[in-house]
Coordinates of C-alpha atoms and ligand atoms in Angstrom, one line a residue:
M1 CA 94.6 67.2 74.8
V2 CA 92.2 70.1 74.6
K3 CA 94.5 72.8 73.9
I4 CA 94.4 77.1 75.0
C5 CA 95.4 79.5 73.9
C6 CA 96.2 83.4 75.7
I7 CA 96.5 86.2 73.8
G8 CA 97.6 89.2 76.4
A9 CA 100.5 88.3 78.2
G10 CA 99.5 90.3 81.9
Y11 CA 98.4 91.2 85.1
V12 CA 95.5 88.4 84.5
G13 CA 96.3 86.9 80.7
G14 CA 99.9 85.9 82.7
P15 CA 98.1 84.2 86.6
T16 CA 95.0 82.7 85.0
M17 CA 96.8 80.6 82.8
A18 CA 99.7 79.6 84.6
V19 CA 96.7 78.6 87.5
I20 CA 95.4 76.0 84.7
A21 CA 98.2 74.1 84.3
L22 CA 99.0 74.0 87.3
K23 CA 95.5 72.5 88.3
C24 CA 94.8 71.2 85.5
P25 CA 98.4 68.8 84.3
S26 CA 96.0 67.7 80.5
I27 CA 95.3 70.7 78.9
E28 CA 98.4 72.8 77.6
V29 CA 98.4 76.2 77.5
A30 CA 100.0 78.7 75.8
V31 CA 100.0 83.0 77.0
V32 CA 101.4 84.7 73.5
D33 CA 101.9 88.2 73.3
I34 CA 102.9 91.2 71.4
S35 CA 105.4 92.1 73.5
V36 CA 109.0 90.8 72.7
A37 CA 110.1 91.8 75.8
R38 CA 106.8 90.3 77.7
I39 CA 107.3 87.2 76.9
N40 CA 111.3 86.8 77.1
A41 CA 110.5 88.2 81.1
W42 CA 107.1 84.8 81.2
N43 CA 110.1 82.7 80.4
S44 CA 113.1 83.7 82.0
D45 CA 113.7 84.1 86.3
Q46 CA 112.7 87.7 86.3
L47 CA 108.8 86.9 85.7
P48 CA 107.6 90.9 84.3
I49 CA 105.1 90.7 87.2
Y50 CA 105.6 90.8 91.8
E51 CA 102.4 88.8 93.2
P52 CA 103.3 86.3 95.2
G53 CA 102.8 82.6 95.5
L54 CA 103.0 83.3 90.5
D55 CA 106.7 82.3 90.6
E56 CA 106.4 79.2 92.8
V57 CA 103.6 78.5 90.5
V58 CA 105.2 79.7 86.6
K59 CA 108.5 77.3 87.5
Q60 CA 106.1 74.1 88.0
C61 CA 104.5 74.7 84.6
R62 CA 106.5 76.2 82.9
G63 CA 108.3 73.8 79.6
K64 CA 105.8 71.5 81.0
N65 CA 102.3 72.2 80.1
L66 CA 102.3 75.8 80.2
F67 CA 104.0 77.9 77.4
F68 CA 105.0 81.3 76.7
S69 CA 105.7 82.9 72.7
T70 CA 106.2 85.5 70.6
D71 CA 104.5 82.3 67.8
I72 CA 101.1 84.5 68.7
E73 CA 99.4 83.1 65.0
K74 CA 100.5 79.6 65.6
H75 CA 98.9 79.4 68.9
V76 CA 95.6 80.3 68.2
S77 CA 95.6 78.4 65.1
E78 CA 96.3 75.7 67.6
A79 CA 93.8 76.1 70.0
D80 CA 90.5 74.9 71.1
I81 CA 90.4 77.7 73.6
I82 CA 91.0 81.1 72.7
F83 CA 91.7 83.9 75.5
V84 CA 91.5 86.8 74.8
S85 CA 93.0 89.0 77.2
V86 CA 94.3 92.4 75.9
N87 CA 94.1 95.8 77.6
T88 CA 91.0 97.4 77.8
P89 CA 91.6 100.5 77.9
T90 CA 90.4 104.6 78.9
K91 CA 90.4 105.5 75.1
T92 CA 92.0 109.1 75.2
Q93 CA 90.8 110.5 72.1
G94 CA 88.0 110.9 69.5
L95 CA 84.3 109.6 70.4
G96 CA 83.9 109.2 73.8
A97 CA 87.2 110.1 74.8
G98 CA 87.5 109.9 78.8
K99 CA 85.0 107.3 79.6
A100 CA 84.6 104.6 76.2
A101 CA 85.8 101.7 76.6
D102 CA 88.9 101.5 74.0
L103 CA 88.7 98.2 71.8
T104 CA 91.9 98.7 70.1
Y105 CA 93.4 95.9 71.0
W106 CA 90.8 93.6 71.4
E107 CA 89.4 94.4 68.0
S108 CA 92.6 93.5 66.6
A109 CA 92.8 90.0 68.3
A110 CA 90.0 89.0 66.8
R111 CA 90.4 90.2 63.8
M112 CA 93.3 88.3 63.5
I113 CA 91.7 84.7 64.6
A114 CA 89.6 85.2 62.0
D115 CA 93.2 85.0 60.0
V116 CA 94.7 82.6 60.9
S117 CA 91.7 79.7 62.3
K118 CA 91.4 77.4 60.8
S119 CA 89.1 74.3 63.0
N120 CA 85.6 76.0 65.2
K121 CA 87.1 77.9 68.4
I122 CA 85.8 79.2 71.1
V123 CA 86.6 83.3 72.0
V124 CA 86.2 83.7 75.5
E125 CA 86.0 87.5 76.6
K126 CA 88.7 87.4 79.7
S127 CA 89.3 91.8 79.3
T128 CA 86.3 93.6 81.3
V129 CA 84.8 94.8 78.0
P130 CA 81.5 97.0 77.7
V131 CA 78.6 95.5 77.6
R132 CA 77.4 93.6 74.1
T133 CA 80.6 93.8 73.3
A134 CA 80.5 90.3 72.6
E135 CA 78.4 91.0 69.8
A136 CA 80.8 93.0 67.6
I137 CA 82.7 90.1 68.5
E138 CA 80.9 87.7 66.6
K139 CA 80.2 90.0 63.7
I140 CA 83.9 90.4 63.6
L141 CA 84.5 86.8 63.1
T142 CA 81.5 85.5 61.3
H143 CA 82.0 88.0 58.0
N144 CA 85.5 86.7 58.6
S145 CA 84.8 83.0 58.7
K146 CA 85.0 80.8 56.2
G147 CA 83.2 78.6 57.3
I148 CA 84.5 78.5 60.8
K149 CA 81.9 78.6 64.3
Y150 CA 82.8 80.5 66.9
Q151 CA 81.6 80.7 70.2
I152 CA 81.6 83.8 72.3
L153 CA 81.6 83.2 75.8
S154 CA 82.5 85.6 78.7
N155 CA 84.1 85.1 81.3
P156 CA 85.4 88.3 83.3
E157 CA 88.1 87.8 85.9
F158 CA 87.7 88.5 89.1
L159 CA 91.1 88.0 90.4
A160 CA 93.0 91.4 92.9
E161 CA 96.7 92.1 92.2
G162 CA 98.7 91.6 94.9
T163 CA 96.8 88.4 95.8
A164 CA 96.3 87.1 92.2
I165 CA 97.3 83.1 93.1
Q166 CA 95.4 82.5 96.1
D167 CA 92.1 84.7 94.3
L168 CA 92.4 81.6 91.5
F169 CA 93.6 79.1 93.8
N170 CA 90.0 79.8 94.8
P171 CA 88.0 82.2 93.9
D172 CA 84.5 83.7 96.0
R173 CA 83.4 82.2 92.5
V174 CA 83.9 81.1 88.7
L175 CA 80.7 83.7 86.1
I176 CA 80.7 81.9 83.2
G177 CA 78.6 84.0 79.2
G178 CA 77.4 82.2 76.9
R179 CA 74.2 81.7 74.5
E180 CA 70.8 80.5 75.6
T181 CA 71.4 77.8 71.9
P182 CA 72.3 74.6 71.8
E183 CA 76.2 75.0 71.1
G184 CA 76.0 78.4 73.7
Q185 CA 75.6 75.5 76.3
K186 CA 77.6 73.0 74.8
A187 CA 80.8 76.4 75.0
I188 CA 79.0 77.1 78.6
Q189 CA 80.2 73.6 79.7
A190 CA 83.7 72.7 77.9
L191 CA 85.1 75.6 80.1
K192 CA 83.4 75.0 83.0
D193 CA 84.6 71.7 83.0
V194 CA 88.2 73.8 82.5
Y195 CA 87.9 75.0 86.2
A196 CA 86.0 72.3 87.3
H197 CA 89.8 71.1 88.3
W198 CA 89.3 73.0 91.0
V199 CA 86.9 75.1 91.6
P200 CA 83.8 74.2 93.0
E201 CA 80.8 72.9 91.3
D202 CA 78.4 75.9 92.7
R203 CA 81.1 78.4 92.9
I204 CA 80.5 78.6 89.0
I205 CA 77.5 80.5 88.2
C206 CA 76.3 80.6 84.0
T207 CA 74.5 83.6 82.5
N208 CA 73.7 85.3 79.7
L209 CA 76.3 87.2 78.1
W210 CA 75.1 90.7 78.2
S211 CA 74.6 89.9 82.4
A212 CA 79.0 88.7 82.3
E213 CA 79.8 91.4 80.6
L214 CA 77.8 93.6 83.1
S215 CA 78.7 92.0 86.6
K216 CA 82.1 92.4 86.5
L217 CA 81.6 96.1 85.3
A218 CA 79.0 95.9 88.3
A219 CA 81.4 94.6 91.0
N220 CA 84.0 96.9 90.3
A221 CA 81.1 100.4 90.7
F222 CA 80.7 98.5 94.3
L223 CA 84.0 97.2 95.1
A224 CA 85.1 101.7 94.6
Q225 CA 82.1 103.4 95.8
R226 CA 82.3 101.1 99.3
I227 CA 85.5 103.1 99.2
S228 CA 84.6 106.2 98.6
S229 CA 82.3 105.4 101.0
V230 CA 84.1 105.0 103.5
N231 CA 86.3 107.4 102.4
A232 CA 84.3 110.9 103.0
M233 CA 83.1 109.4 105.6
S234 CA 86.7 109.9 106.6
A235 CA 86.3 113.1 106.2
L236 CA 83.8 113.8 108.2
C237 CA 85.3 111.8 110.8
E238 CA 88.2 114.7 110.9
A239 CA 85.4 117.5 110.9
T240 CA 84.7 115.8 113.8
G241 CA 86.6 114.1 115.9
A242 CA 84.9 110.3 115.1
D243 CA 87.3 107.6 114.1
V244 CA 86.5 106.3 110.9
S245 CA 88.4 103.4 111.8
Q246 CA 85.4 102.7 114.7
V247 CA 83.2 104.1 112.8
S248 CA 84.2 100.8 109.8
H249 CA 84.9 98.3 112.5
A250 CA 81.0 99.7 113.9
V251 CA 79.6 100.0 110.8
G252 CA 80.8 96.2 109.0
K253 CA 80.1 94.5 112.2
D254 CA 76.2 94.2 110.5
S255 CA 76.2 91.4 108.3
R256 CA 74.2 93.4 105.6
I257 CA 77.2 95.1 104.7
G258 CA 80.7 93.0 106.0
P259 CA 84.0 93.8 107.5
K260 CA 85.5 93.6 104.3
F261 CA 87.1 97.2 101.8
L262 CA 85.8 99.2 104.3
N263 CA 89.1 100.5 105.1
A264 CA 89.7 104.5 104.8
S265 CA 92.4 105.7 102.8
V266 CA 94.3 108.3 100.3
G267 CA 91.8 106.9 97.9
F268 CA 91.6 103.5 95.8
G269 CA 93.7 103.0 92.1
G270 CA 94.4 100.3 89.4
S271 CA 94.0 99.8 86.8
C272 CA 90.0 99.2 86.5
F273 CA 88.5 100.6 89.3
Q274 CA 88.7 104.2 87.7
K275 CA 89.0 103.0 84.0
D276 CA 85.3 100.5 84.9
I277 CA 83.3 103.1 85.6
L278 CA 84.1 105.3 83.3
N279 CA 82.7 103.0 81.1
L280 CA 79.9 102.6 83.1
V281 CA 78.6 106.3 82.9
Y282 CA 79.3 106.4 79.2
I283 CA 76.9 103.3 79.2
C284 CA 74.5 104.3 81.0
E285 CA 74.6 108.2 79.1
C286 CA 75.0 106.2 75.4
N287 CA 71.5 104.5 77.5
G288 CA 70.1 108.1 78.5
L289 CA 70.2 107.5 82.2
T290 CA 71.8 110.4 82.6
E291 CA 71.0 110.6 86.4
V292 CA 72.3 107.2 86.6
A293 CA 75.3 108.1 85.4
S294 CA 75.8 110.3 87.2
Y295 CA 76.0 108.7 90.4
W296 CA 78.4 106.9 90.5
K297 CA 80.5 108.7 88.3
Q298 CA 80.3 110.4 91.9
V299 CA 82.2 107.6 92.7
I300 CA 84.9 108.6 90.9
K301 CA 85.0 113.0 92.2
V302 CA 85.5 111.4 95.7
N303 CA 87.8 109.7 95.3
D304 CA 89.7 112.3 93.8
Y305 CA 88.0 114.6 95.9
Q306 CA 90.6 112.7 98.8
K307 CA 93.3 112.8 97.2
N308 CA 93.2 116.4 97.2
R309 CA 92.7 116.4 101.1
F310 CA 95.0 114.6 101.3
V311 CA 97.8 116.9 99.8
N312 CA 95.9 119.9 101.7
R313 CA 96.9 118.7 104.1
I314 CA 99.7 118.6 104.3
V315 CA 100.4 121.6 102.2
S316 CA 98.8 123.2 105.0
S317 CA 100.4 121.5 108.4
M318 CA 103.5 122.7 107.3
F319 CA 103.2 126.5 107.4
N320 CA 101.6 126.4 104.0
T321 CA 103.9 125.5 101.9
V322 CA 105.9 122.9 100.9
S323 CA 108.3 125.2 98.4
G324 CA 112.0 123.5 98.5
K325 CA 111.1 120.6 101.7
K326 CA 112.0 117.4 100.8
I327 CA 109.0 115.6 101.7
A328 CA 109.7 111.8 101.8
V329 CA 106.8 109.4 99.5
L330 CA 107.1 105.7 101.3
G331 CA 105.6 103.4 98.8
F332 CA 104.1 104.2 95.2
A333 CA 102.8 100.9 94.6
F334 CA 98.5 101.2 93.9
K335 CA 99.0 98.6 96.6
K336 CA 101.0 96.3 99.6
D337 CA 102.3 93.3 97.1
T338 CA 102.8 94.5 93.6
G339 CA 104.8 96.9 91.5
D340 CA 101.8 98.5 89.1
T341 CA 101.6 101.3 89.6
R342 CA 98.3 102.2 87.6
E343 CA 96.2 105.0 87.9
T344 CA 97.9 104.3 91.7
P345 CA 96.9 107.9 93.8
A346 CA 100.8 108.6 94.6
I347 CA 100.7 109.8 91.6
D348 CA 98.5 112.3 92.1
V349 CA 99.8 113.3 95.3
C350 CA 103.3 113.3 94.7
K351 CA 102.3 115.8 91.6
G352 CA 100.0 118.1 93.9
L353 CA 102.8 118.4 96.2
L354 CA 105.9 118.6 93.2
G355 CA 103.0 121.3 92.4
D356 CA 103.5 123.5 95.6
K357 CA 107.0 122.9 95.0
A358 CA 108.3 119.7 97.0
R359 CA 111.4 117.9 96.8
L360 CA 110.3 114.4 97.0
S361 CA 112.5 111.4 98.2
I362 CA 110.2 108.0 97.1
Y363 CA 110.8 104.6 97.8
D364 CA 108.6 101.2 96.8
P365 CA 110.3 98.4 97.8
Q366 CA 108.7 96.9 94.1
V367 CA 108.5 100.1 91.2
T368 CA 111.3 100.4 89.7
D369 CA 112.5 104.7 89.7
D370 CA 112.2 104.7 85.6
Q371 CA 108.3 103.7 86.1
I372 CA 108.3 106.4 88.9
Q373 CA 109.7 108.9 86.6
R374 CA 107.6 107.8 83.6
D375 CA 104.9 108.8 86.0
L376 CA 105.0 112.0 87.3
S377 CA 106.2 112.7 83.3
M378 CA 102.7 112.5 82.8
N379 CA 99.8 115.2 82.2
K380 CA 97.3 113.8 83.9
F381 CA 94.0 113.1 81.5
D382 CA 91.9 115.9 82.1
W383 CA 88.6 113.5 81.6
D384 CA 86.0 116.4 81.1
H385 CA 88.4 118.2 78.1
P386 CA 90.3 114.8 77.5
V387 CA 93.5 116.5 75.8
H388 CA 96.6 114.0 74.2
L389 CA 99.0 112.7 77.1
Q390 CA 102.2 115.4 77.6
P391 CA 104.9 115.4 79.2
M392 CA 106.4 117.6 82.2
S393 CA 108.4 119.7 82.4
P394 CA 112.0 118.8 82.9
T395 CA 112.8 120.5 85.9
T396 CA 110.0 119.1 87.5
V397 CA 111.2 115.6 87.0
K398 CA 114.3 117.2 88.2
Q399 CA 112.8 117.1 91.6
V400 CA 112.5 114.0 92.8
S401 CA 114.8 111.5 93.7
V402 CA 113.7 107.1 93.6
V403 CA 116.1 105.4 96.5
W404 CA 116.4 101.6 97.9
D405 CA 115.6 102.8 101.6
A406 CA 113.1 104.3 104.1
Y407 CA 115.4 105.6 106.1
E408 CA 117.8 107.5 103.1
A409 CA 113.6 108.5 101.0
T410 CA 113.9 110.3 105.0
K411 CA 117.0 111.4 106.0
D412 CA 115.9 115.3 106.5
A413 CA 113.4 115.8 105.6
H414 CA 110.6 117.9 106.9
G415 CA 108.0 116.1 106.2
L416 CA 107.2 111.5 105.4
C417 CA 103.9 110.4 103.7
I418 CA 102.6 106.9 103.3
L419 CA 100.9 106.1 100.4
T420 CA 101.2 101.8 100.1
E421 CA 99.7 100.0 102.5
W422 CA 103.6 97.2 102.2
D423 CA 103.6 95.7 105.7
E424 CA 108.1 96.6 105.9
F425 CA 106.6 100.2 106.9
K426 CA 105.1 98.8 110.2
T427 CA 107.7 97.8 111.8
L428 CA 110.3 100.9 109.8
D429 CA 112.7 102.0 113.8
Y430 CA 110.0 105.1 113.7
Q431 CA 112.5 106.6 117.0
R432 CA 116.4 106.6 113.6
I433 CA 113.5 108.2 111.3
F434 CA 112.9 111.6 113.3
D435 CA 116.3 111.1 115.2
N436 CA 116.9 112.3 111.4
M437 CA 113.9 114.1 110.4
Q438 CA 113.9 118.5 110.6
K439 CA 111.5 119.3 113.3
P440 CA 108.9 119.7 113.4
A441 CA 109.4 116.4 111.5
F442 CA 105.6 115.1 110.0
V443 CA 103.9 112.2 109.2
F444 CA 100.9 112.1 106.5
D445 CA 99.6 109.0 107.3
G446 CA 97.2 107.8 103.8
R447 CA 96.9 104.1 104.6
S448 CA 95.9 103.8 108.7
I449 CA 99.2 101.7 109.3
V450 CA 100.5 103.8 111.7
N451 CA 99.5 104.1 115.6
P452 CA 100.1 107.1 115.6
E453 CA 100.0 107.8 119.8
K454 CA 103.5 105.7 119.6
L455 CA 104.5 108.3 116.2
R456 CA 103.3 111.7 119.0
E457 CA 105.3 110.0 121.8
I458 CA 108.2 110.1 120.2
G459 CA 107.9 113.7 119.0
F460 CA 106.7 113.7 115.9
I461 CA 103.2 115.1 114.5
V462 CA 101.0 113.2 113.2
Y463 CA 98.6 113.4 110.5
S464 CA 96.2 109.6 109.4
I465 CA 93.1 109.8 107.3
G466 CA 89.7 109.7 109.4
K467 CA 91.9 109.9 112.8
P468 CA 91.0 111.9 115.3
L469 CA 93.3 115.2 114.4
D470 CA 96.3 116.4 116.3
P471 CA 96.4 119.7 119.1
W472 CA 98.7 121.1 115.7
L473 CA 95.7 120.2 113.1
R474 CA 93.6 121.4 114.1
D475 CA 94.6 124.9 114.4
M476 CA 95.5 125.2 110.9
P477 CA 93.4 125.9 108.3
A478 CA 90.7 124.5 107.8
V479 CA 92.0 121.7 104.3
A480 CA 88.4 122.2 101.4
Ligands
NAI501 P1 98.0 94.6 80.7 O1 98.3 95.3 79.8 O2 99.2 93.9 81.9 O3 98.1 92.7 79.5 C1 97.1 93.4 78.7 C2 98.7 92.7 77.1 O4 97.6 92.1 75.9 C3 99.6 93.6 77.1 O5 101.1 91.8 77.3 C4 100.2 93.4 75.2 O6 101.2 93.6 74.9 C5 99.2 92.2 74.8 N1 98.4 93.1 74.1 C6 97.7 93.3 73.5 N2 97.5 93.7 72.0 C7 97.1 92.2 71.9 C8 97.1 91.4 71.1 N3 96.4 92.2 69.5 N4 97.9 90.4 70.0 C9 98.6 89.3 71.6 N5 98.6 90.7 72.6 C10 98.4 91.8 72.6 O7 96.3 94.2 80.5 P2 96.1 92.9 81.7 O8 96.3 94.3 83.8 O9 96.5 91.9 82.3 O10 94.8 93.0 81.9 C11 94.2 92.9 81.2 C12 92.0 93.2 80.7 O11 92.0 92.7 82.2 C13 91.9 94.4 81.1 O12 90.4 94.8 80.4 C14 92.1 94.4 82.8 O13 91.0 95.5 82.8 C15 90.8 93.1 82.9 N6 91.7 92.9 84.4 C16 92.5 92.9 84.9 C17 92.6 92.5 86.2 C18 93.8 93.2 87.3 O14 93.7 92.7 88.5 N7 94.9 94.1 86.3 C19 91.9 92.4 87.2 C20 90.2 92.0 85.8 C21 90.0 91.6 85.0

């Protein structure tokens, strides 16, 4: 029986391995992690991450051919194929701080593989890593090899949080990069055989190692660039009276462009886009490609601009101050159907409002009070002038309350902003919300989910990103 071990039981390792176990009953899959709490949660009824469909998949295989364990050495030494799916955050200190990927976790995983292995292994990069990381990993493994042979493959993951199970069941493509030697090709075939249990052959793309590593960074950069492009257009729409949803629709009808990923919003978030683009920028700079680096950096700058613009709209429409005013925040996760808050635009928007002394009442169906307080108590990393993360003042955190109901959040509020596109926000009783709010009552829709005309009929003053402005907002000072 083929044995797979995955190091890292996070948003990628957990769901990916659960699907491999489900689709390949003849393979034994062990997911290991240094975090005891995470492994305990994977073994309980309350999984550590929220992802539609994940519970069912885990329930079907856990204890049969899917195991979650902290006994890393045992499972690594027994495995034929080892996936490494540890976190690769942006470095916050030292050389390349603020841009380069921090490979500390990866390196320690590689050293541990070298220490405990007693047979030949295929080691698969599942984490997103800088191009040519496989070379470094190969060096660590071969210099400690005790005669054991390792083949390194790059198999980046393209799942999106919120639709992870669907994406894994039916991937657009599976990408496998390996050495162009006979041993490398054999290793590619072994991994291909795993995916071939459910992925059609023409969707499995095989390349060399460096192309696979770079393709993942490139794909994320292209996706984020689309969002920044439509967000840049949203600012121009507001200035000219065009409607960004009509513009996106018209643009997306061009088959060369396509309709997906063209929704204007308060900005992109998630653990990957910013980190991977910063990493791409760093690699370009290291290769002397200054123009290419600044081209991609602009994608992040527009994203920051969009979040600032949203805060400025709120403050300027509410008579240029939100000091002491209650603002309801609906949604904190970086997108719907996940509880993940990493790099969520809500953090920057909330901090912007707190900077103007607003009182915030936050509701998100999947994010806990603790998580929100933690996110808001960290200082934003300054990419150009890196300093270590420091806690915010306790008074700021006191201005934040986290509630478990949208109606509670909006009660007596002066304004409400929608920062995540949860479906339940589309069907709220906005008349009831209006009746219980201070007047004038404002809605700031950062995800284009409400119908501005209907809310205006109720009596709200409505700002919806990229849509023609409410007469109220048109008379307010222009926002930078
Ligand atoms: P995560 O932070 O949720 O999970 C990583 C896990 O690795 C943690 O549970 C951590 O305790 C564990 N870990 C770290 N060092 C370890 C070690 N030496 N031994 C055992 N366990 C160790 O991260 P996530 O989101 O799963 O991302 C993993 C990688 O996949 C990253 O490189 C990310 O860029 C990439 N990726 C993430 C996607 C996402 O949607 N979250 C999508 C595609 C790729």
